[in-house]
mmCIF file of C-alpha atoms in Angstrom:
data_model
loop_
_atom_site.group_PDB
_atom_site.id
_atom_site.type_symbol
_atom_site.label_atom_id
_atom_site.label_comp_id
_atom_site.label_asym_id
_atom_site.label_seq_id
_atom_site.Cartn_x
_atom_site.Cartn_y
_atom_site.Cartn_z
ATOM 1 C CA MET A 1 80.536 86.083 81.327
ATOM 2 C CA LYS A 2 79.239 87.358 84.498
ATOM 3 C CA ASN A 3 75.795 86.091 84.128
ATOM 4 C CA SER A 4 76.996 82.629 83.851
ATOM 5 C CA GLU A 5 78.585 82.812 87.117
ATOM 6 C CA GLN A 6 75.201 84.013 88.592
ATOM 7 C CA LEU A 7 73.431 81.290 86.746
ATOM 8 C CA TYR A 8 75.590 78.461 88.240
ATOM 9 C CA LYS A 9 75.218 79.877 91.714
ATOM 10 C CA ALA A 10 71.539 80.199 91.294
ATOM 11 C CA LEU A 11 71.462 76.468 90.227
ATOM 12 C CA GLY A 12 73.057 75.420 93.489
ATOM 13 C CA GLU A 13 70.815 77.270 95.458
ATOM 14 C CA ARG A 14 67.355 76.821 94.413
ATOM 15 C CA ILE A 15 65.084 75.080 91.754
ATOM 16 C CA LEU A 16 65.079 77.262 88.900
ATOM 17 C CA ILE A 17 61.589 77.964 87.214
ATOM 18 C CA LEU A 18 61.471 78.184 83.470
ATOM 19 C CA ASP A 19 58.526 79.690 81.604
ATOM 20 C CA GLY A 20 55.432 78.201 80.106
ATOM 21 C CA ALA A 21 54.113 77.964 76.398
ATOM 22 C CA MET A 22 54.633 80.863 74.050
ATOM 23 C CA GLY A 23 52.325 79.460 71.422
ATOM 24 C CA THR A 24 49.415 79.073 73.940
ATOM 25 C CA MET A 25 49.875 82.604 75.304
ATOM 26 C CA ILE A 26 50.222 83.960 71.578
ATOM 27 C CA GLN A 27 46.684 81.950 70.649
ATOM 28 C CA ARG A 28 45.066 84.296 73.180
ATOM 29 C CA TYR A 29 45.784 87.401 71.080
ATOM 30 C CA ASN A 30 43.725 85.827 68.189
ATOM 31 C CA PHE A 31 46.099 87.329 65.586
ATOM 32 C CA THR A 32 44.860 87.810 61.908
ATOM 33 C CA GLU A 33 46.953 87.297 58.751
ATOM 34 C CA GLU A 34 47.205 91.217 59.025
ATOM 35 C CA ASP A 35 48.578 91.074 62.382
ATOM 36 C CA TYR A 36 51.313 88.623 61.603
ATOM 37 C CA ARG A 37 52.357 90.800 58.363
ATOM 38 C CA GLY A 38 52.248 94.006 59.823
ATOM 39 C CA GLU A 39 52.967 96.994 57.869
ATOM 40 C CA ARG A 40 56.524 95.762 56.761
ATOM 41 C CA PHE A 41 55.339 92.460 55.311
ATOM 42 C CA LYS A 42 52.014 93.465 54.114
ATOM 43 C CA ASP A 43 52.812 92.311 50.445
ATOM 44 C CA TRP A 44 54.507 89.208 51.244
ATOM 45 C CA GLU A 45 54.309 86.849 48.732
ATOM 46 C CA SER A 46 53.223 83.863 50.971
ATOM 47 C CA PRO A 47 50.740 83.595 53.921
ATOM 48 C CA LEU A 48 52.230 84.359 57.153
ATOM 49 C CA LYS A 49 49.660 83.449 59.822
ATOM 50 C CA GLY A 50 51.024 80.859 62.184
ATOM 51 C CA ASN A 51 54.731 82.181 61.786
ATOM 52 C CA ASN A 52 55.031 82.899 65.567
ATOM 53 C CA ASP A 53 58.572 83.798 65.467
ATOM 54 C CA LEU A 54 57.730 86.626 62.877
ATOM 55 C CA LEU A 55 55.948 88.313 65.880
ATOM 56 C CA SER A 56 58.952 89.381 67.250
ATOM 57 C CA LEU A 57 59.203 91.939 64.316
ATOM 58 C CA THR A 58 55.698 92.754 63.834
ATOM 59 C CA GLN A 59 54.063 92.555 67.274
ATOM 60 C CA PRO A 60 56.952 92.954 69.719
ATOM 61 C CA GLU A 61 54.829 94.606 72.239
ATOM 62 C CA ALA A 62 52.813 91.229 72.579
ATOM 63 C CA ILE A 63 55.868 89.159 72.839
ATOM 64 C CA GLU A 64 57.158 91.406 75.501
ATOM 65 C CA GLU A 65 54.053 91.322 77.443
ATOM 66 C CA ILE A 66 53.966 87.450 77.349
ATOM 67 C CA HIS A 67 57.536 87.292 78.777
ATOM 68 C CA ARG A 68 56.633 89.976 81.335
ATOM 69 C CA LYS A 69 53.524 87.817 82.537
ATOM 70 C CA TYR A 70 55.908 84.768 82.993
ATOM 71 C CA LEU A 71 58.435 86.734 84.899
ATOM 72 C CA LEU A 72 55.705 88.155 87.235
ATOM 73 C CA ALA A 73 54.494 84.356 87.666
ATOM 74 C CA GLY A 74 57.937 83.655 89.164
ATOM 75 C CA ALA A 75 60.050 82.316 86.224
ATOM 76 C CA ASP A 76 63.920 82.687 86.640
ATOM 77 C CA ILE A 77 64.492 81.714 82.919
ATOM 78 C CA ILE A 78 62.222 82.699 79.982
ATOM 79 C CA GLU A 79 62.898 81.247 76.391
ATOM 80 C CA THR A 80 63.075 83.501 73.299
ATOM 81 C CA ASN A 81 60.198 83.346 70.746
ATOM 82 C CA THR A 82 62.400 81.445 68.203
ATOM 83 C CA PHE A 83 61.310 77.879 68.443
ATOM 84 C CA SER A 84 61.307 77.777 64.463
ATOM 85 C CA GLY A 85 64.241 80.210 64.084
ATOM 86 C CA THR A 86 66.558 78.461 61.472
ATOM 87 C CA THR A 87 66.601 78.692 57.672
ATOM 88 C CA ILE A 88 65.171 75.351 57.432
ATOM 89 C CA ALA A 89 61.914 76.085 59.313
ATOM 90 C CA MET A 90 61.613 79.432 57.855
ATOM 91 C CA ALA A 91 61.777 78.167 54.461
ATOM 92 C CA ASP A 92 58.110 77.340 54.720
ATOM 93 C CA TYR A 93 57.304 81.265 54.728
ATOM 94 C CA HIS A 94 60.277 82.230 52.271
ATOM 95 C CA MET A 95 61.990 84.157 55.145
ATOM 96 C CA GLU A 96 65.319 82.321 55.162
ATOM 97 C CA ASP A 97 67.109 85.960 54.825
ATOM 98 C CA LEU A 98 65.383 87.207 58.115
ATOM 99 C CA VAL A 99 66.664 84.385 60.549
ATOM 100 C CA TYR A 100 69.494 86.306 61.958
ATOM 101 C CA GLU A 101 67.209 89.398 62.486
ATOM 102 C CA LEU A 102 64.453 87.096 64.176
ATOM 103 C CA ASN A 103 66.850 85.596 66.548
ATOM 104 C CA TYR A 104 68.593 88.772 67.422
ATOM 105 C CA GLU A 105 65.529 90.824 67.983
ATOM 106 C CA SER A 106 63.803 87.992 69.879
ATOM 107 C CA ALA A 107 66.619 87.576 72.235
ATOM 108 C CA LYS A 108 66.746 91.397 72.785
ATOM 109 C CA ILE A 109 63.177 91.744 73.773
ATOM 110 C CA ALA A 110 63.652 88.821 76.247
ATOM 111 C CA LYS A 111 66.762 90.342 77.526
ATOM 112 C CA LYS A 112 65.378 93.850 78.037
ATOM 113 C CA VAL A 113 62.425 92.283 80.388
ATOM 114 C CA CYS A 114 64.663 90.159 82.217
ATOM 115 C CA ASP A 115 66.979 93.042 82.890
ATOM 116 C CA GLU A 116 64.006 95.097 84.317
ATOM 117 C CA PHE A 117 63.179 92.279 86.781
ATOM 118 C CA THR A 118 66.860 91.490 87.803
ATOM 119 C CA ALA A 119 67.297 95.258 88.505
ATOM 120 C CA GLN A 120 64.055 95.308 90.793
ATOM 121 C CA ASN A 121 65.367 92.338 92.742
ATOM 122 C CA PRO A 122 69.034 91.517 92.160
ATOM 123 C CA ASN A 123 68.859 88.757 94.549
ATOM 124 C CA LYS A 124 66.722 86.925 91.900
ATOM 125 C CA PRO A 125 68.691 87.269 88.704
ATOM 126 C CA ARG A 126 66.614 86.328 85.625
ATOM 127 C CA PHE A 127 67.911 84.733 82.417
ATOM 128 C CA VAL A 128 67.218 84.267 78.700
ATOM 129 C CA ALA A 129 67.296 80.927 77.158
ATOM 130 C CA GLY A 130 67.677 81.123 73.521
ATOM 131 C CA SER A 131 65.345 78.666 72.129
ATOM 132 C CA ILE A 132 66.581 76.219 69.519
ATOM 133 C CA GLY A 133 63.797 74.202 68.047
ATOM 134 C CA PRO A 134 64.219 70.724 66.258
ATOM 135 C CA THR A 135 63.477 72.095 62.733
ATOM 136 C CA ASN A 136 60.825 70.443 60.512
ATOM 137 C CA ARG A 137 63.459 67.831 59.214
ATOM 138 C CA THR A 138 65.048 64.786 60.676
ATOM 139 C CA ALA A 139 68.505 63.639 60.058
ATOM 140 C CA SER A 140 68.154 59.886 60.969
ATOM 141 C CA LEU A 141 64.868 59.108 59.360
ATOM 142 C CA SER A 142 63.706 58.943 55.763
ATOM 143 C CA PRO A 143 60.495 60.900 55.138
ATOM 144 C CA ASP A 144 59.533 58.544 52.295
ATOM 145 C CA VAL A 145 58.555 54.953 53.313
ATOM 146 C CA ASN A 146 59.410 53.743 49.781
ATOM 147 C CA ASP A 147 63.121 54.933 50.019
ATOM 148 C CA PRO A 148 64.260 54.337 53.595
ATOM 149 C CA GLY A 149 67.741 55.464 52.825
ATOM 150 C CA TYR A 150 66.596 59.003 51.796
ATOM 151 C CA ARG A 151 67.238 61.810 53.983
ATOM 152 C CA ALA A 152 65.692 65.089 53.634
ATOM 153 C CA ILE A 153 68.372 67.172 55.272
ATOM 154 C CA THR A 154 72.420 66.491 55.921
ATOM 155 C CA PHE A 155 74.175 66.878 59.292
ATOM 156 C CA ASP A 156 76.153 69.590 57.655
ATOM 157 C CA GLU A 157 73.106 71.649 56.529
ATOM 158 C CA LEU A 158 71.689 71.416 60.146
ATOM 159 C CA ARG A 159 74.932 72.434 61.435
ATOM 160 C CA ILE A 160 75.061 75.548 59.290
ATOM 161 C CA ALA A 161 71.583 76.420 60.021
ATOM 162 C CA TYR A 162 71.800 76.094 63.785
ATOM 163 C CA LYS A 163 75.032 77.981 63.842
ATOM 164 C CA GLN A 164 73.482 80.951 62.354
ATOM 165 C CA GLN A 165 70.637 80.957 64.756
ATOM 166 C CA ALA A 166 72.915 80.398 67.766
ATOM 167 C CA GLU A 167 75.191 83.234 67.024
ATOM 168 C CA ALA A 168 72.101 85.517 66.438
ATOM 169 C CA LEU A 169 70.778 84.366 69.825
ATOM 170 C CA LEU A 170 74.011 85.117 71.625
ATOM 171 C CA ASP A 171 74.504 88.478 69.786
ATOM 172 C CA GLY A 172 70.882 89.571 71.105
ATOM 173 C CA GLY A 173 71.807 88.830 74.660
ATOM 174 C CA SER A 174 70.814 85.276 75.613
ATOM 175 C CA ASP A 175 72.377 83.640 78.545
ATOM 176 C CA ILE A 176 71.642 80.129 77.803
ATOM 177 C CA LEU A 177 71.339 78.272 74.745
ATOM 178 C CA LEU A 178 68.413 75.649 74.826
ATOM 179 C CA VAL A 179 68.255 73.001 72.288
ATOM 180 C CA GLU A 180 64.950 71.790 72.884
ATOM 181 C CA THR A 181 62.182 69.477 71.832
ATOM 182 C CA ILE A 182 64.508 67.054 70.380
ATOM 183 C CA PHE A 183 62.805 64.323 68.644
ATOM 184 C CA ASP A 184 66.037 63.107 66.491
ATOM 185 C CA THR A 185 69.464 63.235 68.637
ATOM 186 C CA LEU A 186 71.292 63.500 65.347
ATOM 187 C CA ASN A 187 69.687 66.940 64.815
ATOM 188 C CA ALA A 188 70.654 67.864 68.384
ATOM 189 C CA LYS A 189 74.138 66.689 68.043
ATOM 190 C CA ALA A 190 74.523 68.931 64.833
ATOM 191 C CA ALA A 191 73.115 72.020 66.922
ATOM 192 C CA LEU A 192 75.587 71.062 69.806
ATOM 193 C CA PHE A 193 78.456 70.862 67.148
ATOM 194 C CA ALA A 194 77.645 74.275 66.089
ATOM 195 C CA ILE A 195 77.424 75.713 69.460
ATOM 196 C CA ASP A 196 80.653 74.312 70.234
ATOM 197 C CA GLU A 197 82.381 75.896 67.101
ATOM 198 C CA ILE A 198 80.849 79.263 68.302
ATOM 199 C CA ARG A 199 82.384 78.718 71.669
ATOM 200 C CA GLU A 200 85.957 78.106 70.433
ATOM 201 C CA GLU A 201 85.683 80.848 67.815
ATOM 202 C CA ARG A 202 84.587 83.270 70.454
ATOM 203 C CA ASN A 203 86.626 81.823 73.360
ATOM 204 C CA ILE A 204 83.412 82.052 75.733
ATOM 205 C CA THR A 205 81.536 80.214 78.026
ATOM 206 C CA ILE A 206 77.915 79.123 76.660
ATOM 207 C CA PRO A 207 75.700 77.533 79.326
ATOM 208 C CA ILE A 208 73.763 74.854 77.417
ATOM 209 C CA MET A 209 70.356 73.063 78.180
ATOM 210 C CA VAL A 210 69.215 70.052 76.296
ATOM 211 C CA SER A 211 65.873 68.809 76.360
ATOM 212 C CA GLY A 212 64.628 65.780 74.420
ATOM 213 C CA THR A 213 60.961 64.644 73.821
ATOM 214 C CA ILE A 214 59.490 61.246 74.722
ATOM 215 C CA THR A 215 56.786 60.890 72.093
ATOM 216 C CA ASP A 216 54.621 58.273 73.519
ATOM 217 C CA ALA A 217 54.218 55.252 76.082
ATOM 218 C CA SER A 218 57.146 53.422 74.460
ATOM 219 C CA GLY A 219 59.400 55.676 76.212
ATOM 220 C CA ARG A 220 61.302 56.534 73.116
ATOM 221 C CA THR A 221 62.069 59.545 70.993
ATOM 222 C CA LEU A 222 60.559 59.668 67.397
ATOM 223 C CA SER A 223 64.022 58.515 66.151
ATOM 224 C CA GLY A 224 63.771 55.514 68.616
ATOM 225 C CA GLN A 225 65.990 56.118 71.440
ATOM 226 C CA THR A 226 65.435 55.393 74.928
ATOM 227 C CA ALA A 227 65.930 57.863 77.851
ATOM 228 C CA ASP A 228 69.327 56.427 78.758
ATOM 229 C CA ALA A 229 70.545 56.091 75.217
ATOM 230 C CA PHE A 230 69.455 59.792 74.494
ATOM 231 C CA LEU A 231 71.378 60.719 77.842
ATOM 232 C CA ILE A 232 74.670 58.973 76.561
ATOM 233 C CA SER A 233 74.342 60.566 73.058
ATOM 234 C CA VAL A 234 74.497 64.228 74.514
ATOM 235 C CA SER A 235 76.658 63.505 77.404
ATOM 236 C CA HIS A 236 79.930 64.353 75.516
ATOM 237 C CA MET A 237 79.197 68.045 75.915
ATOM 238 C CA ASP A 238 79.469 69.960 79.212
ATOM 239 C CA LEU A 239 75.602 70.750 79.903
ATOM 240 C CA ILE A 240 74.033 72.691 82.453
ATOM 241 C CA SER A 241 70.932 70.532 82.463
ATOM 242 C CA VAL A 242 69.438 67.679 80.403
ATOM 243 C CA GLY A 243 65.830 66.748 80.533
ATOM 244 C CA PHE A 244 62.439 66.496 78.594
ATOM 245 C CA ASN A 245 59.734 68.651 77.616
ATOM 246 C CA CYS A 246 56.601 68.309 75.394
ATOM 247 C CA ALA A 247 54.667 65.412 74.143
ATOM 248 C CA LEU A 248 53.557 63.846 77.838
ATOM 249 C CA GLY A 249 52.226 65.526 81.020
ATOM 250 C CA ALA A 250 54.030 65.656 84.230
ATOM 251 C CA LYS A 251 52.704 62.120 85.492
ATOM 252 C CA GLN A 252 53.759 60.308 82.299
ATOM 253 C CA LEU A 253 57.327 62.027 82.383
ATOM 254 C CA THR A 254 58.331 60.867 85.977
ATOM 255 C CA PRO A 255 59.876 57.529 85.071
ATOM 256 C CA TYR A 256 62.053 58.960 82.257
ATOM 257 C CA LEU A 257 63.162 61.946 84.622
ATOM 258 C CA GLU A 258 64.078 59.125 87.138
ATOM 259 C CA ILE A 259 66.181 57.296 84.694
ATOM 260 C CA LEU A 260 68.149 60.573 83.777
ATOM 261 C CA ALA A 261 68.604 61.540 87.626
ATOM 262 C CA ASN A 262 70.130 58.126 88.149
ATOM 263 C CA HIS A 263 72.753 58.328 85.438
ATOM 264 C CA THR A 264 74.141 61.901 85.232
ATOM 265 C CA ASP A 265 75.684 64.616 87.160
ATOM 266 C CA PHE A 266 74.091 67.176 85.041
ATOM 267 C CA GLY A 267 71.407 69.326 86.222
ATOM 268 C CA ILE A 268 67.753 67.718 85.259
ATOM 269 C CA SER A 269 65.180 69.740 83.626
ATOM 270 C CA ALA A 270 61.489 69.166 82.948
ATOM 271 C CA TYR A 271 58.684 71.113 81.276
ATOM 272 C CA PRO A 272 55.943 68.881 80.574
ATOM 273 C CA ASN A 273 52.523 69.803 78.827
ATOM 274 C CA ALA A 274 49.373 70.548 80.914
ATOM 275 C CA GLY A 275 48.318 66.989 80.711
ATOM 276 C CA LEU A 276 47.506 64.980 77.348
ATOM 277 C CA PRO A 277 45.568 67.054 74.715
ATOM 278 C CA ASN A 278 41.947 66.151 74.487
ATOM 279 C CA ALA A 279 39.861 65.374 71.369
ATOM 280 C CA PHE A 280 40.055 68.728 70.200
ATOM 281 C CA GLY A 281 43.817 69.148 70.837
ATOM 282 C CA GLN A 282 43.158 71.503 73.856
ATOM 283 C CA TYR A 283 44.817 70.965 77.260
ATOM 284 C CA ASP A 284 42.609 70.854 80.163
ATOM 285 C CA GLU A 285 45.002 70.305 83.176
ATOM 286 C CA THR A 286 44.641 73.277 85.710
ATOM 287 C CA ALA A 287 47.549 74.766 87.454
ATOM 288 C CA GLU A 288 46.788 73.160 90.572
ATOM 289 C CA GLN A 289 46.466 69.638 88.910
ATOM 290 C CA MET A 290 49.835 70.176 87.248
ATOM 291 C CA ALA A 291 51.596 71.266 90.260
ATOM 292 C CA GLU A 292 50.259 68.270 92.184
ATOM 293 C CA GLN A 293 51.766 65.996 89.802
ATOM 294 C CA ILE A 294 55.155 68.075 89.875
ATOM 295 C CA LYS A 295 55.073 67.570 93.681
ATOM 296 C CA GLU A 296 56.363 63.861 92.837
ATOM 297 C CA TYR A 297 59.506 65.419 91.123
ATOM 298 C CA VAL A 298 60.438 67.478 93.926
ATOM 299 C CA ASP A 299 59.625 64.980 96.622
ATOM 300 C CA LYS A 300 61.926 62.585 94.915
ATOM 301 C CA GLY A 301 64.472 65.220 94.353
ATOM 302 C CA LEU A 302 64.536 64.757 90.640
ATOM 303 C CA ILE A 303 65.022 68.163 89.339
ATOM 304 C CA ASN A 304 67.033 71.453 89.074
ATOM 305 C CA ILE A 305 64.847 73.595 86.464
ATOM 306 C CA ILE A 306 61.261 73.112 86.170
ATOM 307 C CA GLY A 307 58.846 74.809 83.734
ATOM 308 C CA GLY A 308 55.819 74.141 81.623
ATOM 309 C CA CYS A 309 55.086 73.397 77.722
ATOM 310 C CA CYS A 310 52.091 73.235 75.556
ATOM 311 C CA GLY A 311 48.902 74.393 77.216
ATOM 312 C CA THR A 312 50.722 75.982 80.136
ATOM 313 C CA THR A 313 50.175 79.719 81.081
ATOM 314 C CA PRO A 314 51.643 82.106 83.707
ATOM 315 C CA ASP A 315 48.815 80.559 86.117
ATOM 316 C CA HIS A 316 50.519 77.105 85.901
ATOM 317 C CA ILE A 317 54.040 78.621 86.128
ATOM 318 C CA LYS A 318 53.024 80.504 89.367
ATOM 319 C CA ALA A 319 51.750 77.182 90.897
ATOM 320 C CA ILE A 320 54.879 75.384 89.987
ATOM 321 C CA ALA A 321 56.948 78.379 91.510
ATOM 322 C CA ASP A 322 54.889 78.442 94.724
ATOM 323 C CA LEU A 323 55.538 74.542 95.239
ATOM 324 C CA ALA A 324 59.230 74.571 94.138
ATOM 325 C CA LYS A 325 60.331 77.477 96.482
ATOM 326 C CA ASN A 326 59.868 75.059 99.360
ATOM 327 C CA TYR A 327 62.405 72.351 98.004
ATOM 328 C CA LYS A 328 65.852 71.984 97.564
ATOM 329 C CA PRO A 329 67.565 71.267 93.940
ATOM 330 C CA ARG A 330 68.621 67.896 93.238
ATOM 331 C CA LYS A 331 72.070 67.502 94.328
ATOM 332 C CA LEU A 332 74.751 68.116 91.776
ATOM 333 C CA SER A 333 78.024 66.218 92.033
ATOM 334 C CA VAL A 334 79.839 69.010 89.715
ATOM 335 C CA VAL A 335 78.727 72.657 89.332
ATOM 336 C CA SER A 336 81.059 74.396 86.888
#
């Protein structure tokens, strides 16, 4: 895959910029239930408002516009609008049968815009990261406090669901698969197992990014792992990067990135929230404030890929890109 070679080359040359929040940008459109449904799903049996992945089918122009804004802001990598694109998550809307189409079309939209920008400036190739979210089930924990041995999902069910999503993302043109916002590493291992199966079956190189979530000041994921334990759990795979996103702001994330940077030869990625949410669940941190905190990452040489999660906008990404271009990426011992 030619794009893989370009990606590894770019990783060695500069800090790559990942885009910001899709959900934050979608909120600005104030889409109604009717907008989510579009003509095709106007008679759907269940409410669809909030199913952001569906907008790739019913409001594709909006998704394309969001991608374009992030690329204009300086993003090298944009994520597909597929955070909930598994049969497991889509069951909430009775849309399991649409999963392949949702992922395929989302990747196609992102690829189209990326190709436009790469054609304008071939020295700065743009890449599509197929977003694979954690699902709304956890393989390590029981959802029932009275039955700690109970599991709402099995490893094999997760593997099958992730495989379907990953195949569609690749078929649609994704250059990278991004297993993200991992709160349960067992879920992530099911996704990685599925991706490895595809890699063997298709005999292709699949660049993989893995991004976990430290949920609070304890420094652990929701399923109880520390940053170094999380790293050990996913290091059996050949990854282009490992890192953290969501839950915390840039400042709170620094010590955990330091742990990763000191213990791996993989690239390090970070895309924190725009600070911590206020009492209304909104994110108040400005682009300048966020960039100022991220300056610590680049001063310490901690990162290879940097972007934003909840609350971040193209303004945040532009401020981060303007900062990062003055710094070298973290040194990698091995670049494939």
